[in-house]
Amino acid sequence: MTEKTGPLSDRSRIRRAPARADYDRSTLNAIVDAAYICHLAFADQRGTHCIPTACWREGDYLYIHGSNGSQLLKAAAEGAQVCITVTHLDGLVLARSAFSHSMNFRSAVIYGVCEAVEGEHKAESLDALVEKIAPGRSREARRGNAQEMAATTVLRVLMNEFSCKIRTGGPKDADADLDLPIWAGVLPITSAPLPPVPEDACRVAPPYVTEWR
Amino acid sequence: MTEKTGPLSDRSRIRRAPARADYDRSTLNAIVDAAYICHLAFADQRGTHCIPTACWREGDYLYIHGSNGSQLLKAAAEGAQVCITVTHLDGLVLARSAFSHSMNFRSAVIYGVCEAVEGEHKAESLDALVEKIAPGRSREARRGNAQEMAATTVLRVLMNEFSCKIRTGGPKDADADLDLPIWAGVLPITSAPLPPVPEDACRVAPPYVTEWR
């Protein structure tokens, strides 16, 4: 039985609606694993920035990657403190009062500093990204050659200072509003696959394509 | 015919894959209007933060709101420079080479400073949020009373310094990879509604509920 954990730092403590806070690593991992992208915030001499980028996880690390020329990766690689946030919107919560309208969501906010991933582990970590997107594909796609690997930066952040926040369920109206003659409930939203769009010459589809629906 | 516009500032100029950059306001508006949430980054004495929050648009302004007690809104209301990013993931792009894998997406990155929305326009702007979530509902739900309005902060950012980035279409493999015997194409993703979940007592559903599918 795991002990309920708390925030590592003051800045990662959730103050608003603290009952929705969750500091368990299993919750964090599930939120990160369900996401293809994160939003990465950092500050440099030009200001504060917030950039979407692909993400994946290995153990307690969150990984990002990109071109060596990326401003984002340059700043992050130089040791700037970053805040990486992953959010899933699960529904619109329609309450009887406008004030009590809400959203169902799962989010993770991670504070840390990036470190560069180099050598053999760099290639392995990019394989892991391909595997996340399409299980089995890292053995099928042409692997990056020396030039491509050299042009790519891979960074990772140790996920120790984090908080998750989750809202589920229906509206929480005040008792005085419960009898108002208005529909109340949840309009759920999900991230859904649409039919694959193959390139012209591609006839035989692997399982991660045929099962994409 | 509108003239093709460019970035307002150096920090809002897209350097990576500039052919995917778009600085047109109509593109920005479409990306913001299609989103229920944004990610807001700001820096304070505790570091750089990245927080998901509901967003909506009126004219050239992006709006956010929340409890007066929110750290996010306190920092933003104090005039910190913010960066607000809206991202829609549209698909996973599977190329023949691992290096050329990509994602289809629409994103908008907006730099600015928040200003507080007060008085009559504050109530009107919250109506606009309810209308975005469910057209017609601002005339049905109980509107916020004085106490609820006083407990709520509404902020807006003039969207002048922004960039949009859009990727569509299939993989862009190098010519030398086109004959590799591997499936290539796009696995599209969309944000999709699931069946509404009414509260027990709610029998008659308005159009924005019955049409939610």
Short mmCIF file of C-alpha atoms in Angstrom, two decimals:
data_model
loop_
_atom_site.label_atom_id
_atom_site.label_comp_id
_atom_site.label_asym_id
_atom_site.label_seq_id
_atom_site.Cartn_x
_atom_site.Cartn_y
_atom_site.Cartn_z
CA MET A 1 0.00 0.00 0.00
CA THR A 2 1.50 3.30 -1.03
CA GLU A 3 1.44 6.23 1.30
CA LYS A 4 -0.41 9.30 0.04
CA THR A 5 2.27 11.73 -1.01
CA GLY A 6 2.31 15.51 -0.89
CA PRO A 7 3.90 18.26 -2.96
CA LEU A 8 7.69 18.48 -3.02
CA SER A 9 7.75 22.27 -3.05
CA ASP A 10 5.66 25.30 -2.26
CA ARG A 11 5.24 26.21 -5.92
CA SER A 12 3.94 22.76 -6.78
CA ARG A 13 1.30 22.82 -4.01
CA ILE A 14 -2.22 23.24 -5.36
CA ARG A 15 -4.12 25.94 -3.51
CA ARG A 16 -7.36 26.23 -5.47
CA ALA A 17 -9.69 23.25 -4.94
CA PRO A 18 -6.98 21.27 -3.07
CA ALA A 19 -9.30 18.26 -2.84
CA ARG A 20 -8.67 17.80 -6.57
CA ALA A 21 -4.90 17.72 -6.10
CA ASP A 22 -2.99 14.48 -6.53
CA TYR A 23 0.74 14.12 -5.91
CA ASP A 24 1.00 10.39 -6.64
CA ARG A 25 3.50 9.29 -9.25
CA SER A 26 1.10 6.73 -10.69
CA THR A 27 -1.37 9.53 -11.43
CA LEU A 28 1.38 11.63 -13.02
CA ASN A 29 2.57 8.76 -15.17
CA ALA A 30 -0.93 7.99 -16.41
CA ILE A 31 -1.54 11.63 -17.39
CA VAL A 32 1.80 11.91 -19.22
CA ASP A 33 1.44 8.53 -20.94
CA ALA A 34 -1.99 9.47 -22.29
CA ALA A 35 -0.60 12.61 -23.95
CA TYR A 36 1.18 13.10 -27.25
CA ILE A 37 2.05 16.71 -26.50
CA CYS A 38 2.89 18.93 -23.57
CA HIS A 39 3.25 22.69 -23.17
CA LEU A 40 6.70 23.82 -22.07
CA ALA A 41 7.19 27.22 -20.44
CA PHE A 42 10.55 28.89 -19.91
CA ALA A 43 11.92 32.41 -19.61
CA ASP A 44 14.84 33.95 -21.43
CA GLN A 45 16.01 37.48 -22.11
CA ARG A 46 13.08 37.95 -24.52
CA GLY A 47 10.43 37.05 -21.99
CA THR A 48 8.33 34.11 -20.89
CA HIS A 49 7.42 31.55 -23.55
CA CYS A 50 4.96 28.67 -23.80
CA ILE A 51 5.54 26.18 -26.60
CA PRO A 52 3.73 22.96 -27.49
CA THR A 53 5.95 19.98 -28.20
CA ALA A 54 5.79 16.19 -28.34
CA CYS A 55 6.53 14.40 -25.07
CA TRP A 56 7.09 10.89 -23.83
CA ARG A 57 8.11 9.23 -20.60
CA GLU A 58 10.70 6.73 -19.49
CA GLY A 59 10.63 5.93 -15.78
CA ASP A 60 10.59 9.16 -13.79
CA TYR A 61 11.76 11.29 -16.72
CA LEU A 62 9.72 13.27 -19.23
CA TYR A 63 11.42 13.58 -22.64
CA ILE A 64 11.16 16.21 -25.36
CA HIS A 65 13.11 16.58 -28.59
CA GLY A 66 13.57 18.77 -31.61
CA SER A 67 15.97 20.40 -34.00
CA ASN A 68 19.24 21.72 -32.62
CA GLY A 69 18.19 25.06 -34.08
CA SER A 70 15.06 25.32 -31.94
CA GLN A 71 15.01 28.38 -29.67
CA LEU A 72 13.00 26.35 -27.20
CA LEU A 73 15.51 23.55 -26.99
CA LYS A 74 18.48 25.93 -26.88
CA ALA A 75 17.02 27.76 -23.90
CA ALA A 76 15.97 24.57 -22.18
CA ALA A 77 19.32 22.92 -22.83
CA GLU A 78 21.10 25.87 -21.23
CA GLY A 79 19.62 24.91 -17.87
CA ALA A 80 16.69 27.30 -17.64
CA GLN A 81 14.04 26.30 -15.15
CA VAL A 82 11.11 24.94 -17.10
CA CYS A 83 7.50 24.19 -16.29
CA ILE A 84 5.96 21.44 -18.37
CA THR A 85 2.21 20.97 -18.34
CA VAL A 86 0.10 18.16 -19.74
CA THR A 87 -3.66 18.63 -19.89
CA HIS A 88 -6.54 16.42 -20.99
CA LEU A 89 -9.96 18.04 -21.28
CA ASP A 90 -12.62 15.45 -20.45
CA GLY A 91 -15.86 17.38 -20.41
CA LEU A 92 -17.86 20.57 -20.07
CA VAL A 93 -19.73 20.70 -16.77
CA LEU A 94 -23.02 22.55 -17.05
CA ALA A 95 -24.39 23.67 -13.70
CA ARG A 96 -27.68 25.41 -12.88
CA SER A 97 -25.82 28.60 -12.05
CA ALA A 98 -23.35 30.22 -14.42
CA PHE A 99 -20.89 30.51 -11.53
CA SER A 100 -20.77 26.74 -10.96
CA HIS A 101 -20.01 25.81 -14.55
CA SER A 102 -16.76 23.90 -14.73
CA MET A 103 -14.72 21.47 -16.79
CA ASN A 104 -13.65 17.91 -16.18
CA PHE A 105 -9.96 17.50 -16.84
CA ARG A 106 -6.72 15.79 -15.86
CA SER A 107 -3.59 17.93 -15.71
CA ALA A 108 -0.02 17.59 -14.56
CA VAL A 109 2.32 20.52 -13.87
CA ILE A 110 6.00 19.59 -13.65
CA TYR A 111 8.81 21.91 -12.54
CA GLY A 112 12.39 21.08 -13.34
CA VAL A 113 15.55 21.63 -15.34
CA CYS A 114 16.34 19.85 -18.59
CA GLU A 115 19.38 17.69 -19.12
CA ALA A 116 20.68 16.63 -22.53
CA VAL A 117 20.35 12.98 -23.52
CA GLU A 118 23.42 11.81 -25.41
CA GLY A 119 25.12 8.72 -26.80
CA GLU A 120 23.40 5.37 -27.12
CA HIS A 121 20.55 6.43 -24.88
CA LYS A 122 19.70 9.25 -27.28
CA ALA A 123 18.88 6.79 -30.06
CA GLU A 124 17.01 4.53 -27.64
CA SER A 125 14.92 7.40 -26.36
CA LEU A 126 13.91 8.40 -29.89
CA ASP A 127 12.93 4.77 -30.46
CA ALA A 128 10.74 5.08 -27.38
CA LEU A 129 8.98 8.10 -28.90
CA VAL A 130 8.27 6.17 -32.10
CA GLU A 131 7.02 3.22 -30.02
CA LYS A 132 4.67 5.51 -28.09
CA ILE A 133 3.18 6.82 -31.33
CA ALA A 134 2.98 3.40 -33.00
CA PRO A 135 3.93 0.25 -31.06
CA GLY A 136 6.34 -1.87 -33.10
CA ARG A 137 7.21 0.87 -35.55
CA SER A 138 10.70 1.56 -34.22
CA ARG A 139 11.72 -1.81 -35.74
CA GLU A 140 10.12 -0.91 -39.10
CA ALA A 141 10.95 2.73 -39.81
CA ARG A 142 14.42 3.63 -41.00
CA ARG A 143 16.34 4.62 -37.89
CA GLY A 144 18.04 7.98 -37.74
CA ASN A 145 21.48 8.09 -39.37
CA ALA A 146 24.47 9.90 -37.90
CA GLN A 147 23.60 13.19 -39.57
CA GLU A 148 19.97 13.09 -38.46
CA MET A 149 20.93 12.15 -34.91
CA ALA A 150 23.47 14.97 -34.80
CA ALA A 151 20.80 17.46 -35.91
CA THR A 152 18.42 16.39 -33.15
CA THR A 153 18.44 17.46 -29.53
CA VAL A 154 16.85 15.20 -26.92
CA LEU A 155 16.22 16.60 -23.47
CA ARG A 156 14.70 15.12 -20.36
CA VAL A 157 13.37 16.42 -17.06
CA LEU A 158 13.35 14.44 -13.84
CA MET A 159 9.74 14.53 -12.69
CA ASN A 160 10.12 15.09 -8.96
CA GLU A 161 8.52 18.47 -8.39
CA PHE A 162 5.01 18.10 -9.74
CA SER A 163 1.31 18.29 -9.04
CA CYS A 164 -1.65 16.71 -10.73
CA LYS A 165 -5.18 18.00 -10.66
CA ILE A 166 -8.23 16.04 -11.66
CA ARG A 167 -11.90 16.94 -11.81
CA THR A 168 -14.52 14.31 -12.58
CA GLY A 169 -18.26 13.98 -12.18
CA GLY A 170 -21.26 16.24 -12.44
CA PRO A 171 -21.93 19.85 -11.50
CA LYS A 172 -21.72 20.97 -7.88
CA ASP A 173 -24.55 23.45 -7.59
CA ALA A 174 -25.49 25.19 -4.38
CA ASP A 175 -28.53 23.59 -2.72
CA ALA A 176 -30.60 26.70 -3.42
CA ASP A 177 -30.06 26.22 -7.17
CA LEU A 178 -30.92 22.52 -7.42
CA ASP A 179 -34.56 23.09 -8.29
CA LEU A 180 -33.95 25.61 -11.07
CA PRO A 181 -35.70 24.38 -14.24
CA ILE A 182 -32.59 24.00 -16.36
CA TRP A 183 -30.70 21.04 -17.76
CA ALA A 184 -27.58 20.22 -15.77
CA GLY A 185 -24.97 17.61 -16.42
CA VAL A 186 -21.78 16.92 -18.31
CA LEU A 187 -20.97 17.15 -22.02
CA PRO A 188 -18.03 14.71 -22.20
CA ILE A 189 -15.17 15.20 -24.65
CA THR A 190 -12.54 12.72 -25.71
CA SER A 191 -9.58 12.60 -28.04
CA ALA A 192 -10.73 10.26 -30.79
CA PRO A 193 -9.04 8.63 -33.78
CA LEU A 194 -10.31 9.22 -37.32
CA PRO A 195 -9.71 6.81 -40.23
CA PRO A 196 -6.02 6.49 -41.22
CA VAL A 197 -4.91 8.35 -44.37
CA PRO A 198 -2.28 6.22 -46.14
CA GLU A 199 0.20 7.49 -48.71
CA ASP A 200 -0.67 6.33 -52.22
CA ALA A 201 1.79 3.45 -52.42
CA CYS A 202 1.00 1.98 -49.00
CA ARG A 203 -1.18 -1.10 -49.26
CA VAL A 204 -0.35 -3.31 -46.26
CA ALA A 205 -1.14 -1.67 -42.95
CA PRO A 206 0.43 -2.78 -39.67
CA PRO A 207 -1.71 -3.38 -36.54
CA TYR A 208 -1.22 0.12 -35.13
CA VAL A 209 -2.91 1.40 -38.32
CA THR A 210 -5.69 -1.19 -38.69
CA GLU A 211 -6.51 -0.83 -34.99
CA TRP A 212 -6.56 2.98 -35.16
CA ARG A 213 -10.29 3.58 -34.62
CA MET B 1 -8.14 40.83 -50.23
CA THR B 2 -6.10 40.96 -47.05
CA GLU B 3 -2.40 41.52 -47.21
CA LYS B 4 -0.23 38.74 -45.80
CA THR B 5 0.93 39.94 -42.42
CA GLY B 6 4.15 39.22 -40.57
CA PRO B 7 5.13 38.89 -36.93
CA LEU B 8 4.86 41.98 -34.73
CA SER B 9 8.00 41.20 -32.77
CA ASP B 10 11.19 39.21 -32.89
CA ARG B 11 10.03 36.80 -30.21
CA SER B 12 6.83 36.02 -32.07
CA ARG B 13 8.66 35.20 -35.31
CA ILE B 14 8.67 31.49 -36.09
CA ARG B 15 12.15 30.27 -37.00
CA ARG B 16 11.70 26.51 -37.28
CA ALA B 17 9.76 25.48 -40.38
CA PRO B 18 8.81 29.11 -41.20
CA ALA B 19 6.68 27.93 -44.12
CA ARG B 20 4.21 26.68 -41.50
CA ALA B 21 3.98 30.09 -39.83
CA ASP B 22 0.84 32.15 -40.15
CA TYR B 23 0.43 35.65 -38.76
CA ASP B 24 -3.10 36.30 -40.02
CA ARG B 25 -5.70 37.30 -37.48
CA SER B 26 -8.35 35.11 -39.10
CA THR B 27 -6.13 32.09 -38.50
CA LEU B 28 -5.55 33.14 -34.90
CA ASN B 29 -9.26 33.65 -34.27
CA ALA B 30 -10.16 30.26 -35.71
CA ILE B 31 -7.59 28.48 -33.52
CA VAL B 32 -8.72 30.29 -30.36
CA ASP B 33 -12.43 29.84 -31.11
CA ALA B 34 -11.98 26.09 -31.57
CA ALA B 35 -10.42 25.73 -28.12
CA TYR B 36 -11.99 25.44 -24.69
CA ILE B 37 -8.66 25.78 -22.90
CA CYS B 38 -5.32 27.49 -23.28
CA HIS B 39 -2.00 27.19 -21.46
CA LEU B 40 -0.86 30.37 -19.76
CA ALA B 41 2.80 30.86 -18.87
CA PHE B 42 4.10 33.57 -16.57
CA ALA B 43 7.05 34.11 -14.26
CA ASP B 44 7.03 35.28 -10.67
CA GLN B 45 9.50 35.16 -7.78
CA ARG B 46 8.91 31.41 -7.50
CA GLY B 47 9.84 30.66 -11.09
CA THR B 48 8.18 30.09 -14.46
CA HIS B 49 4.72 28.55 -14.46
CA CYS B 50 2.46 27.00 -17.07
CA ILE B 51 -1.20 26.60 -16.13
CA PRO B 52 -4.16 25.32 -18.16
CA THR B 53 -7.29 27.45 -17.99
CA ALA B 54 -10.51 28.07 -19.89
CA CYS B 55 -10.33 30.73 -22.61
CA TRP B 56 -12.62 32.57 -24.93
CA ARG B 57 -12.40 35.43 -27.41
CA GLU B 58 -14.17 38.71 -28.02
CA GLY B 59 -12.82 40.70 -30.95
CA ASP B 60 -9.05 40.96 -30.67
CA TYR B 61 -9.00 39.98 -26.99
CA LEU B 62 -8.47 36.59 -25.41
CA TYR B 63 -10.23 36.21 -22.04
CA ILE B 64 -9.49 34.05 -19.01
CA HIS B 65 -11.13 33.96 -15.60
CA GLY B 66 -10.98 32.33 -12.22
CA SER B 67 -11.18 32.78 -8.51
CA ASN B 68 -9.68 35.90 -6.99
CA GLY B 69 -7.57 33.55 -4.88
CA SER B 70 -5.84 31.99 -7.87
CA GLN B 71 -2.06 32.46 -7.88
CA LEU B 72 -2.20 32.47 -11.64
CA LEU B 73 -4.70 35.28 -11.84
CA LYS B 74 -3.00 37.29 -9.11
CA ALA B 75 0.31 37.18 -10.97
CA ALA B 76 -1.32 37.87 -14.32
CA ALA B 77 -3.42 40.71 -12.91
CA GLU B 78 -0.29 42.37 -11.54
CA GLY B 79 0.88 43.03 -15.07
CA ALA B 80 3.34 40.19 -15.59
CA GLN B 81 4.13 39.45 -19.22
CA VAL B 82 2.26 36.32 -20.16
CA CYS B 83 2.48 33.88 -23.02
CA ILE B 84 -0.77 32.13 -23.84
CA THR B 85 -0.72 29.13 -26.13
CA VAL B 86 -3.59 27.26 -27.74
CA THR B 87 -2.86 23.94 -29.44
CA HIS B 88 -4.98 21.46 -31.36
CA LEU B 89 -3.39 18.10 -32.20
CA ASP B 90 -4.81 16.85 -35.50
CA GLY B 91 -2.82 13.74 -36.28
CA LEU B 92 0.26 11.57 -35.98
CA VAL B 93 2.36 11.65 -39.15
CA LEU B 94 4.13 8.35 -39.81
CA ALA B 95 7.02 8.68 -42.24
CA ARG B 96 9.29 5.98 -43.69
CA SER B 97 12.19 7.28 -41.63
CA ALA B 98 11.99 7.77 -37.87
CA PHE B 99 13.52 11.23 -38.34
CA SER B 100 10.67 12.44 -40.57
CA HIS B 101 7.87 11.46 -38.21
CA SER B 102 5.81 14.48 -37.30
CA MET B 103 2.44 15.66 -36.05
CA ASN B 104 -0.32 17.63 -37.68
CA PHE B 105 -1.44 20.48 -35.47
CA ARG B 106 -2.72 24.05 -35.23
CA SER B 107 -1.19 26.27 -32.57
CA ALA B 108 -1.25 29.91 -31.58
CA VAL B 109 1.30 31.57 -29.31
CA ILE B 110 0.23 34.96 -27.94
CA TYR B 111 2.44 37.37 -26.00
CA GLY B 112 0.92 40.12 -23.95
CA VAL B 113 -0.04 41.62 -20.63
CA CYS B 114 -3.37 41.02 -18.93
CA GLU B 115 -5.80 43.75 -18.02
CA ALA B 116 -8.66 43.33 -15.57
CA VAL B 117 -12.21 43.34 -16.92
CA GLU B 118 -14.55 45.20 -14.58
CA GLY B 119 -18.07 46.55 -14.30
CA GLU B 120 -20.84 45.68 -16.70
CA HIS B 121 -18.43 44.23 -19.23
CA LYS B 122 -17.28 41.68 -16.64
CA ALA B 123 -20.74 40.13 -16.45
CA GLU B 124 -21.12 40.30 -20.23
CA SER B 125 -17.79 38.57 -20.77
CA LEU B 126 -18.75 35.73 -18.43
CA ASP B 127 -21.99 35.40 -20.41
CA ALA B 128 -19.82 35.07 -23.51
CA LEU B 129 -17.92 32.18 -21.91
CA VAL B 130 -21.18 30.37 -21.11
CA GLU B 131 -22.37 31.03 -24.69
CA LYS B 132 -19.16 29.55 -26.09
CA ILE B 133 -19.64 26.39 -24.05
CA ALA B 134 -23.36 26.11 -24.77
CA PRO B 135 -25.05 28.56 -27.18
CA GLY B 136 -28.19 29.99 -25.57
CA ARG B 137 -27.32 28.90 -22.06
CA SER B 138 -26.44 32.34 -20.72
CA ARG B 139 -30.18 33.12 -20.85
CA GLU B 140 -31.06 29.90 -18.99
CA ALA B 141 -28.50 29.46 -16.23
CA ARG B 142 -28.78 31.57 -13.12
CA ARG B 143 -26.48 34.52 -13.68
CA GLY B 144 -23.80 35.27 -11.12
CA ASN B 145 -24.95 37.30 -8.12
CA ALA B 146 -22.98 40.16 -6.58
CA GLN B 147 -21.06 37.87 -4.25
CA GLU B 148 -20.13 35.43 -7.02
CA MET B 149 -19.12 38.23 -9.37
CA ALA B 150 -16.97 39.80 -6.65
CA ALA B 151 -15.20 36.47 -6.08
CA THR B 152 -14.34 36.12 -9.76
CA THR B 153 -11.49 37.75 -11.64
CA VAL B 154 -11.81 38.23 -15.39
CA LEU B 155 -8.69 39.15 -17.35
CA ARG B 156 -8.09 39.78 -21.02
CA VAL B 157 -5.07 40.06 -23.29
CA LEU B 158 -4.99 42.09 -26.48
CA MET B 159 -3.88 39.65 -29.16
CA ASN B 160 -1.45 41.76 -31.17
CA GLU B 161 1.86 39.96 -30.71
CA PHE B 162 1.20 36.42 -31.87
CA SER B 163 2.17 33.66 -34.23
CA CYS B 164 0.26 30.67 -35.47
CA LYS B 165 1.78 27.48 -36.78
CA ILE B 166 -0.07 24.85 -38.75
CA ARG B 167 1.01 21.52 -40.15
CA THR B 168 -1.31 19.51 -42.40
CA GLY B 169 -0.94 16.65 -44.86
CA GLY B 170 1.14 13.54 -45.12
CA PRO B 171 4.75 12.67 -44.31
CA LYS B 172 7.63 14.45 -46.07
CA ASP B 173 10.17 11.69 -46.53
CA ALA B 174 13.43 12.17 -48.33
CA ASP B 175 13.33 10.82 -51.90
CA ALA B 176 15.78 8.07 -50.97
CA ASP B 177 13.31 6.72 -48.39
CA LEU B 178 10.18 6.67 -50.55
CA ASP B 179 10.60 3.06 -51.65
CA LEU B 180 11.12 1.64 -48.17
CA PRO B 181 8.59 -1.18 -47.59
CA ILE B 182 6.79 0.42 -44.69
CA TRP B 183 3.35 1.93 -44.24
CA ALA B 184 3.38 5.72 -44.30
CA GLY B 185 0.55 8.12 -43.76
CA VAL B 186 -1.40 9.98 -41.13
CA LEU B 187 -3.30 8.74 -38.08
CA PRO B 188 -5.76 11.62 -37.61
CA ILE B 189 -7.00 12.65 -34.17
CA THR B 190 -9.92 14.84 -33.28
CA SER B 191 -11.61 16.15 -30.19
CA ALA B 192 -14.93 14.31 -30.15
CA PRO B 193 -18.09 14.55 -28.05
CA LEU B 194 -19.35 11.57 -26.05
CA PRO B 195 -23.01 11.13 -25.01
CA PRO B 196 -24.22 13.75 -22.50
CA VAL B 197 -24.49 12.71 -18.84
CA PRO B 198 -27.53 14.46 -17.33
CA GLU B 199 -28.12 14.97 -13.64
CA ASP B 200 -30.88 12.72 -12.31
CA ALA B 201 -33.66 15.26 -12.33
CA CYS B 202 -32.95 16.67 -15.81
CA ARG B 203 -35.42 15.36 -18.36
CA VAL B 204 -35.75 18.06 -21.04
CA ALA B 205 -32.51 18.72 -22.88
CA PRO B 206 -31.84 21.95 -24.81
CA PRO B 207 -30.41 21.87 -28.35
CA TYR B 208 -26.78 22.22 -27.27
CA VAL B 209 -27.26 18.94 -25.37
CA THR B 210 -29.30 16.98 -27.91
CA GLU B 211 -26.92 18.08 -30.68
CA TRP B 212 -23.83 17.13 -28.66
CA ARG B 213 -22.60 14.17 -30.69
#
